[in-house]
Amino acid sequence: MSKEIIHSDNAPKAVGTYSQAVKVGNTVYLSGQIGLDPVSGELAEGFEAQTHRVFQNLRAVCQAAGGDLSDIVKLGVFVVDLANFAKLNEIMGEYFTAPYPARAAVQAAALPKGAIVEADAVMVLSK
């Protein structure tokens, strides 16, 4: 199977040697997104703002691949402080509905560019 590189101008450019997403067959592997504004390149301030921006960025890449957040089957979330776990669930509920994707939420010592939350995902397209 060949792979297709997915890119969205509505999400931040990759900050390293990786693609925003890679599509193989009907599966799309989305790289981690942090709370960067795709236009200014600035990190949103605070956990809530960064978390909303993370899901907005993921949605943009999903849409560039022909899907949406509802097509995500696996979500990985990294936070620098698990004390934000309840707020993460609350905000995630604004972007996802049941049946929810499988998810892991782990605490990380540090994230790129000083971010306090990051998420990556696997999406399966029905097409």
CSV table of C-alpha atoms in Angstrom, one decimal:
chain,number,residue,atom,x,y,z
A,1,MET,CA,0.0,0.0,0.0
A,2,SER,CA,1.2,3.5,-0.8
A,3,LYS,CA,1.1,6.3,1.7
A,4,GLU,CA,-0.3,9.8,1.2
A,5,ILE,CA,1.0,12.8,3.2
A,6,ILE,CA,-1.8,14.9,4.6
A,7,HIS,CA,-1.4,18.6,5.2
A,8,SER,CA,-3.7,21.4,6.3
A,9,ASP,CA,-2.9,25.1,6.3
A,10,ASN,CA,-5.5,25.4,9.1
A,11,ALA,CA,-3.2,23.6,11.5
A,12,PRO,CA,0.3,24.5,12.5
A,13,LYS,CA,3.2,23.4,10.3
A,14,ALA,CA,5.2,20.5,11.6
A,15,VAL,CA,7.9,21.7,14.0
A,16,GLY,CA,10.3,18.9,13.1
A,17,THR,CA,11.0,16.1,10.7
A,18,TYR,CA,7.4,14.7,10.4
A,19,SER,CA,4.2,15.1,8.6
A,20,GLN,CA,0.9,16.4,10.1
A,21,ALA,CA,-0.6,13.1,9.1
A,22,VAL,CA,0.0,10.0,6.9
A,23,LYS,CA,-2.8,8.1,5.2
A,24,VAL,CA,-2.4,4.4,4.4
A,25,GLY,CA,-5.4,2.8,2.9
A,26,ASN,CA,-8.4,4.2,4.8
A,27,THR,CA,-6.4,4.7,8.0
A,28,VAL,CA,-4.9,8.1,8.9
A,29,TYR,CA,-2.2,8.5,11.5
A,30,LEU,CA,-2.3,12.0,12.9
A,31,SER,CA,0.9,13.4,14.5
A,32,GLY,CA,0.7,15.2,17.8
A,33,GLN,CA,-0.8,18.6,17.9
A,34,ILE,CA,-0.1,21.2,20.5
A,35,GLY,CA,-2.0,24.4,21.2
A,36,LEU,CA,-0.3,26.5,18.5
A,37,ASP,CA,-2.3,29.0,16.6
A,38,PRO,CA,-1.8,28.1,12.9
A,39,VAL,CA,-1.7,31.7,11.8
A,40,SER,CA,0.4,33.4,14.4
A,41,GLY,CA,2.4,30.3,15.5
A,42,GLU,CA,1.9,31.4,19.1
A,43,LEU,CA,1.0,29.0,21.9
A,44,ALA,CA,-2.4,29.6,23.4
A,45,GLU,CA,-2.3,30.6,27.1
A,46,GLY,CA,-3.5,28.2,29.8
A,47,PHE,CA,-4.7,24.6,29.8
A,48,GLU,CA,-8.2,25.3,28.6
A,49,ALA,CA,-7.2,27.5,25.6
A,50,GLN,CA,-4.4,25.1,24.6
A,51,THR,CA,-6.7,22.1,24.8
A,52,HIS,CA,-9.4,23.7,22.6
A,53,ARG,CA,-6.7,24.7,20.1
A,54,VAL,CA,-5.3,21.1,20.1
A,55,PHE,CA,-8.7,19.7,19.2
A,56,GLN,CA,-9.3,22.4,16.6
A,57,ASN,CA,-5.9,21.6,15.0
A,58,LEU,CA,-6.6,17.9,15.0
A,59,ARG,CA,-10.0,18.6,13.4
A,60,ALA,CA,-8.3,20.6,10.6
A,61,VAL,CA,-6.0,17.8,9.8
A,62,CYS,CA,-8.8,15.2,10.0
A,63,GLN,CA,-10.8,17.4,7.5
A,64,ALA,CA,-7.8,17.7,5.2
A,65,ALA,CA,-7.7,13.9,5.1
A,66,GLY,CA,-11.4,13.7,4.3
A,67,GLY,CA,-12.7,12.9,7.8
A,68,ASP,CA,-13.5,14.6,11.0
A,69,LEU,CA,-13.0,14.1,14.8
A,70,SER,CA,-15.9,11.6,14.8
A,71,ASP,CA,-13.7,9.2,12.6
A,72,ILE,CA,-11.0,9.0,15.2
A,73,VAL,CA,-10.7,5.5,16.7
A,74,LYS,CA,-7.7,6.1,19.0
A,75,LEU,CA,-6.6,9.2,20.8
A,76,GLY,CA,-3.4,9.8,22.8
A,77,VAL,CA,-3.4,12.8,25.1
A,78,PHE,CA,-0.3,14.0,26.9
A,79,VAL,CA,-0.5,16.6,29.7
A,80,VAL,CA,2.2,18.0,31.9
A,81,ASP,CA,-0.1,17.9,35.0
A,82,LEU,CA,-2.7,15.2,35.5
A,83,ALA,CA,-4.5,17.6,37.9
A,84,ASN,CA,-6.1,18.8,34.6
A,85,PHE,CA,-7.7,15.4,33.9
A,86,ALA,CA,-11.3,16.4,34.7
A,87,LYS,CA,-11.0,19.6,32.6
A,88,LEU,CA,-9.6,17.6,29.8
A,89,ASN,CA,-12.6,15.3,29.9
A,90,GLU,CA,-15.0,18.2,30.0
A,91,ILE,CA,-13.4,19.9,27.0
A,92,MET,CA,-13.1,16.6,25.1
A,93,GLY,CA,-16.8,16.3,25.5
A,94,GLU,CA,-17.3,19.4,23.5
A,95,TYR,CA,-15.5,17.8,20.5
A,96,PHE,CA,-16.5,14.1,20.7
A,97,THR,CA,-19.8,12.3,21.3
A,98,ALA,CA,-20.5,8.7,22.1
A,99,PRO,CA,-19.3,6.2,21.1
A,100,TYR,CA,-16.0,7.8,22.1
A,101,PRO,CA,-12.6,6.8,20.7
A,102,ALA,CA,-10.2,4.6,22.7
A,103,ARG,CA,-7.9,6.9,24.6
A,104,ALA,CA,-4.8,7.1,26.7
A,105,ALA,CA,-4.1,10.1,28.8
A,106,VAL,CA,-0.6,10.3,30.3
A,107,GLN,CA,1.5,12.8,32.2
A,108,ALA,CA,4.6,13.9,30.4
A,109,ALA,CA,7.6,15.8,32.0
A,110,ALA,CA,7.7,18.3,29.1
A,111,LEU,CA,6.1,18.9,25.7
A,112,PRO,CA,7.4,20.7,22.6
A,113,LYS,CA,7.6,24.5,22.7
A,114,GLY,CA,6.5,24.6,26.4
A,115,ALA,CA,3.0,23.2,25.6
A,116,ILE,CA,1.1,21.8,28.5
A,117,VAL,CA,-1.2,19.5,26.4
A,118,GLU,CA,-0.7,17.5,23.2
A,119,ALA,CA,-2.8,14.9,21.4
A,120,ASP,CA,-2.2,12.5,18.5
A,121,ALA,CA,-4.7,10.2,16.9
A,122,VAL,CA,-5.6,7.4,14.5
A,123,MET,CA,-8.5,7.9,12.3
A,124,VAL,CA,-10.3,5.4,10.0
A,125,LEU,CA,-12.2,6.7,7.1
A,126,SER,CA,-15.3,4.9,5.9
A,127,LYS,CA,-14.5,5.6,2.2
